[in-house]
CSV table of C-alpha atoms in Angstrom, one decimal:
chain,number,residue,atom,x,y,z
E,264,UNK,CA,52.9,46.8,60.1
E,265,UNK,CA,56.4,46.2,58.5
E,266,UNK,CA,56.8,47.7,55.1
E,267,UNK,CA,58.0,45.2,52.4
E,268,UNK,CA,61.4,46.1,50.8
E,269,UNK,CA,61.2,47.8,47.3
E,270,UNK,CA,62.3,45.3,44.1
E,271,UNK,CA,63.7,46.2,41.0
E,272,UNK,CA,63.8,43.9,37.7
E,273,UNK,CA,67.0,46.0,36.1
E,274,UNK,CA,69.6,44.1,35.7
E,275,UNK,CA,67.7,40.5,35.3
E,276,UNK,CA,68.1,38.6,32.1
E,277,UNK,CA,64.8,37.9,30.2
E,278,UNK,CA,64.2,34.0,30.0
E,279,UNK,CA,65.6,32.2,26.6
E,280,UNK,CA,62.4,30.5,25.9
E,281,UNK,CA,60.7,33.9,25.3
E,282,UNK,CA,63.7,35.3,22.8
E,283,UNK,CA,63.4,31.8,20.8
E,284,UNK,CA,59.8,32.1,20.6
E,285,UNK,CA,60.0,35.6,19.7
E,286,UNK,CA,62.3,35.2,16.8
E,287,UNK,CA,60.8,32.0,15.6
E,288,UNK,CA,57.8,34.3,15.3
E,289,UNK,CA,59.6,36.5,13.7
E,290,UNK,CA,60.1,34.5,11.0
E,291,UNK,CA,57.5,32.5,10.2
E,292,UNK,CA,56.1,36.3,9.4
E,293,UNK,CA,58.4,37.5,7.5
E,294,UNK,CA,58.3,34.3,5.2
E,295,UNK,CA,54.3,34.5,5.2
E,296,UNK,CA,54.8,37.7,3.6
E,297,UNK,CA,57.4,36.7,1.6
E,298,UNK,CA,55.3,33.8,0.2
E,299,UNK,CA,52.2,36.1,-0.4
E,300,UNK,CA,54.4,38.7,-2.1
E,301,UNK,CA,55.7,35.6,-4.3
E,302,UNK,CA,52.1,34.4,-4.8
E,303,UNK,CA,50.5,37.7,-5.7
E,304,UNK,CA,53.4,38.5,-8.4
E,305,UNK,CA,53.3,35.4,-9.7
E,306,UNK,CA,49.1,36.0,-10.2
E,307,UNK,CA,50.6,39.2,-11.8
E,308,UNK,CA,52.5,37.8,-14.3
E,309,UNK,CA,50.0,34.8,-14.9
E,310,UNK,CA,46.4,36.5,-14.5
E,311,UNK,CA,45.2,32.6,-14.8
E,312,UNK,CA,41.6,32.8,-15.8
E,313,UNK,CA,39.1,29.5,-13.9
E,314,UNK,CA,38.5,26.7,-16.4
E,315,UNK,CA,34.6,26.0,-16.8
E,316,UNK,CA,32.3,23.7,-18.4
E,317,UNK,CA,29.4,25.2,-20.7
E,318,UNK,CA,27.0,23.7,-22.4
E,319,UNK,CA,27.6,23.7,-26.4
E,320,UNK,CA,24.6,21.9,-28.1
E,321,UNK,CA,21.8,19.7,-27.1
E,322,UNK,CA,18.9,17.7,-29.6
E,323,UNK,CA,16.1,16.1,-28.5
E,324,UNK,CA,16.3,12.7,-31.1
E,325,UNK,CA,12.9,11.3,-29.6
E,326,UNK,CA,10.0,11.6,-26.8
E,327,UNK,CA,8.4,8.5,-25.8
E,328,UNK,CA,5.5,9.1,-24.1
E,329,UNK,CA,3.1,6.2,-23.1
E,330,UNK,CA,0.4,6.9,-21.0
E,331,UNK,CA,-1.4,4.0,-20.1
E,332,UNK,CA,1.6,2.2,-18.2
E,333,UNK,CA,2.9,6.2,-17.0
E,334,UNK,CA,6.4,6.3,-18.5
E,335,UNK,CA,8.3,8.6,-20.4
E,336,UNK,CA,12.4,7.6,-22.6
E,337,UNK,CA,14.6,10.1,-24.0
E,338,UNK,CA,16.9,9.9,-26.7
E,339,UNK,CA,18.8,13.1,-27.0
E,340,UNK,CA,22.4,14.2,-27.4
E,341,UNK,CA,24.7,16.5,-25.3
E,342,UNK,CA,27.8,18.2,-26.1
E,343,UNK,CA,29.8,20.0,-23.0
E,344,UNK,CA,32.7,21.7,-23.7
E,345,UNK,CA,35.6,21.9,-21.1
E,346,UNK,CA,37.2,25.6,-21.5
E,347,UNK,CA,40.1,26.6,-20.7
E,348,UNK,CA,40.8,30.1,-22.0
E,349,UNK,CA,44.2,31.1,-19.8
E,350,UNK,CA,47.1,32.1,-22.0
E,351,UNK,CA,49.8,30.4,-20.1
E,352,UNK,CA,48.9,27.8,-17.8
E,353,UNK,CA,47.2,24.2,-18.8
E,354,UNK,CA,43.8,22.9,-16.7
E,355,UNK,CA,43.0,19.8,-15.6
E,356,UNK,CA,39.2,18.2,-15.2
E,357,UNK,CA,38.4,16.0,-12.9
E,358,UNK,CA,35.8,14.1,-10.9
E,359,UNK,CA,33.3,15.4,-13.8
E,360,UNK,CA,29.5,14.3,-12.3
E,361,UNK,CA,26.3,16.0,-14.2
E,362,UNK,CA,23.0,14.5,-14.5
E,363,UNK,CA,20.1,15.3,-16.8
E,364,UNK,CA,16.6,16.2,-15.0
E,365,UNK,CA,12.8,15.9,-15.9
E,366,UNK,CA,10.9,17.3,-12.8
E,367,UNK,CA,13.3,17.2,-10.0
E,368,UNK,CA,14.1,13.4,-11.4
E,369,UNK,CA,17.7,12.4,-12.7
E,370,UNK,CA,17.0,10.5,-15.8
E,371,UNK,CA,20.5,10.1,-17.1
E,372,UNK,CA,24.4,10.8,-15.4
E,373,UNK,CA,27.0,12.5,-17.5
E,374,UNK,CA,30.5,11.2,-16.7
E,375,UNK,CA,34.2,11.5,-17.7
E,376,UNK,CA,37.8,10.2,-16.5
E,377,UNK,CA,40.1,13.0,-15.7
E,378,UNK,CA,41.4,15.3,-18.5
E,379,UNK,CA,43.7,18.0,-19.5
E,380,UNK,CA,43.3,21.2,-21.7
E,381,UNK,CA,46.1,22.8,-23.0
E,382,UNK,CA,46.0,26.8,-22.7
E,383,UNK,CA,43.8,29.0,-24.3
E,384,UNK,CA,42.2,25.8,-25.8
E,385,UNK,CA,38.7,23.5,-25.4
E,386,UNK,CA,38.2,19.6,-24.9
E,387,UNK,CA,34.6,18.2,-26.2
E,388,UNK,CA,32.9,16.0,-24.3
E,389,UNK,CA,29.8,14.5,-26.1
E,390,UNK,CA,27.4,12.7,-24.2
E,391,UNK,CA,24.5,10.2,-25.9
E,392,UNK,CA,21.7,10.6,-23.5
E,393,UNK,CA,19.2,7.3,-24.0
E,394,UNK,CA,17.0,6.4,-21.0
E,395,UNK,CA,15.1,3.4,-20.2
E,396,UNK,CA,11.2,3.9,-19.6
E,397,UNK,CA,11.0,6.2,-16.8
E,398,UNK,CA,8.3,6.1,-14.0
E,399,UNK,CA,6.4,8.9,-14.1
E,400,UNK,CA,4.1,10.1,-10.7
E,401,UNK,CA,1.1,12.3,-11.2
E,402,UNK,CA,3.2,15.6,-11.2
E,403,UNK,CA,5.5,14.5,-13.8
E,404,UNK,CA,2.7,13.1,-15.9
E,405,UNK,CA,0.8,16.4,-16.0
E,406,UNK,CA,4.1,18.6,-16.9
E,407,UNK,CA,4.7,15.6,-20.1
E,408,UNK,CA,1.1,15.9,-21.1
E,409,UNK,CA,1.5,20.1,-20.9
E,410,UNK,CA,4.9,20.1,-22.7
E,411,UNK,CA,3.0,17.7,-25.5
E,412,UNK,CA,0.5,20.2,-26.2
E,413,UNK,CA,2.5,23.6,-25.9
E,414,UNK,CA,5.1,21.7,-27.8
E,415,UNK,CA,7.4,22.6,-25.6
E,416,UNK,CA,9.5,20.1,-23.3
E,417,UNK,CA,12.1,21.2,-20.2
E,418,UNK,CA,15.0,19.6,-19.0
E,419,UNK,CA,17.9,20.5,-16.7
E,420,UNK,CA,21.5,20.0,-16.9
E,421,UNK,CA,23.2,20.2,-13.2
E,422,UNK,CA,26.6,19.0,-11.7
E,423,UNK,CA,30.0,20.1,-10.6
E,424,UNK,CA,33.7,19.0,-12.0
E,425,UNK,CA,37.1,19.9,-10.1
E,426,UNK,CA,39.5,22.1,-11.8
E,427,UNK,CA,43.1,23.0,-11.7
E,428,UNK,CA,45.5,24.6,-12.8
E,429,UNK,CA,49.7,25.2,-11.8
E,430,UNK,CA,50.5,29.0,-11.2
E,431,UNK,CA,54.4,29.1,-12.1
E,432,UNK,CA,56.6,27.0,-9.9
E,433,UNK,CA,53.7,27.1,-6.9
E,434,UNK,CA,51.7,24.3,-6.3
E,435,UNK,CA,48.5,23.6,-8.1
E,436,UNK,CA,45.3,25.1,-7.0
E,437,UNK,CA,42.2,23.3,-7.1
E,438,UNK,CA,38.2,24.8,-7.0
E,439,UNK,CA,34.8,23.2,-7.9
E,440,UNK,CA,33.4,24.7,-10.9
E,441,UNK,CA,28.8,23.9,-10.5
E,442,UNK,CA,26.8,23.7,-13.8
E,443,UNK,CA,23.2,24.6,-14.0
E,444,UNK,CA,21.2,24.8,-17.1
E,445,UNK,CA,17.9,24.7,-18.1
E,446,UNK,CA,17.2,23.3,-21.9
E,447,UNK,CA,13.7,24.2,-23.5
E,448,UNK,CA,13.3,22.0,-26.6
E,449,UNK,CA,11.0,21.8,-29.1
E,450,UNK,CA,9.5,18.5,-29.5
E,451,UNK,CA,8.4,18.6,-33.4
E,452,UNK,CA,12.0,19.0,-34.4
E,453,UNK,CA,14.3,18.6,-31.4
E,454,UNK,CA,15.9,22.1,-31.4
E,455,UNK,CA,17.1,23.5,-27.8
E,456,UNK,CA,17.0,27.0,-26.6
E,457,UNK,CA,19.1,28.2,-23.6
E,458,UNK,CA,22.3,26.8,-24.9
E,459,UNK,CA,25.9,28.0,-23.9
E,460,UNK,CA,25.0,27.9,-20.5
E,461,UNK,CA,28.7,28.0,-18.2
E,462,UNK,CA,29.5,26.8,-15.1
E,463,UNK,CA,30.3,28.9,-11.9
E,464,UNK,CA,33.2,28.5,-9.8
E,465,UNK,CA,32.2,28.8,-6.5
């Protein structure tokens, strides 16, 4: 059988498509690290804090209760407060969506157009919370006619608002901050426990 001849690679030039790749490689890394050195000194300097919503004060104004015709209205008043407690950089709210609940039922939506607070500063948001007569099915009804008797009454507070915030001269950065609050109030005088409840950014 006839032996094949030996080969030898020395001496060949390497193709210019794989050098051009290689350096453009090359540098995309070095400028990814570049940029994340940037970013994380930037942080650093900055330590920006995430802006959140919490709720400030709640009052139950009136319970209507009728139940021959299985309805319930609300009157009571809300008071969010947007925080914003970093030291150098302003927030911005947007896209602000909460909703008051009675057993698993939305009985009122809590909106606002986009805003901005200044640093290390607050923005009030207060929120007059009157329903029409409210269907009620069997479940519902029994939790009214408990809460009437212990005195007692719970609602909900739930949603999510977008916030951001500029870190130096990098772009702005953007999360969802999600509310959840449960508000016990008393129905002879319309006092709320479980206030100051904050949002978490998720």
């Amino acid at each position: 059988m006839p032996k094949r001849p030996l080969t030898s690679n020395y001496g060949q030039r390497s193709n210019p498509v794989v050098w051009t790749v290689a350096i453009v490689c090359t540098i995309i890394a070095i400028a990814v690290i570049i940029s994340g050195i940037a970013v994380f000194s930037v942080y650093m300097i900055y330590r920006p804090k995430m802006p959140y919503l919490v709720v400030a004060a709640a009052h139950l104004n009136n319970l209507g209760y009728d139940n021959q015709f299985q309805t319930m209205d609300v009157d009571m008043s809300v008071t969010v407060l947007a925080e914003n407690t970093n030291s150098k950089v302003d927030a911005s709210f947007s896209n602000v969506a909460l909703s008051v609940r009675f057993h698993r039922m939305d009985i009122a939506r809590l909106q606002a157009w986009p805003f901005q607070v200044e640093r290390n500063s607050s923005r009030m948001l207060d929120y007059p919370v009157r329903s029409t007569p409210i269907p009620l099915d069997s479940g519902a009804m029994n939790e009214v006619a408990l809460a009437i008797n212990r005195g007692v009454i719970n609602f909900g507070i739930y949603g999510k608002a977008r916030t951001r915030w500029r870190v130096g001269i990098f772009r702005s950065v953007k999360f969802w901050t999600h509310l959840s609050c449960r508000l016990q109030f008393f129905i002879d005088n319309g006092t709320a426990t479980g206030r100051d409840c904050s949002s978490k950014t998720l």
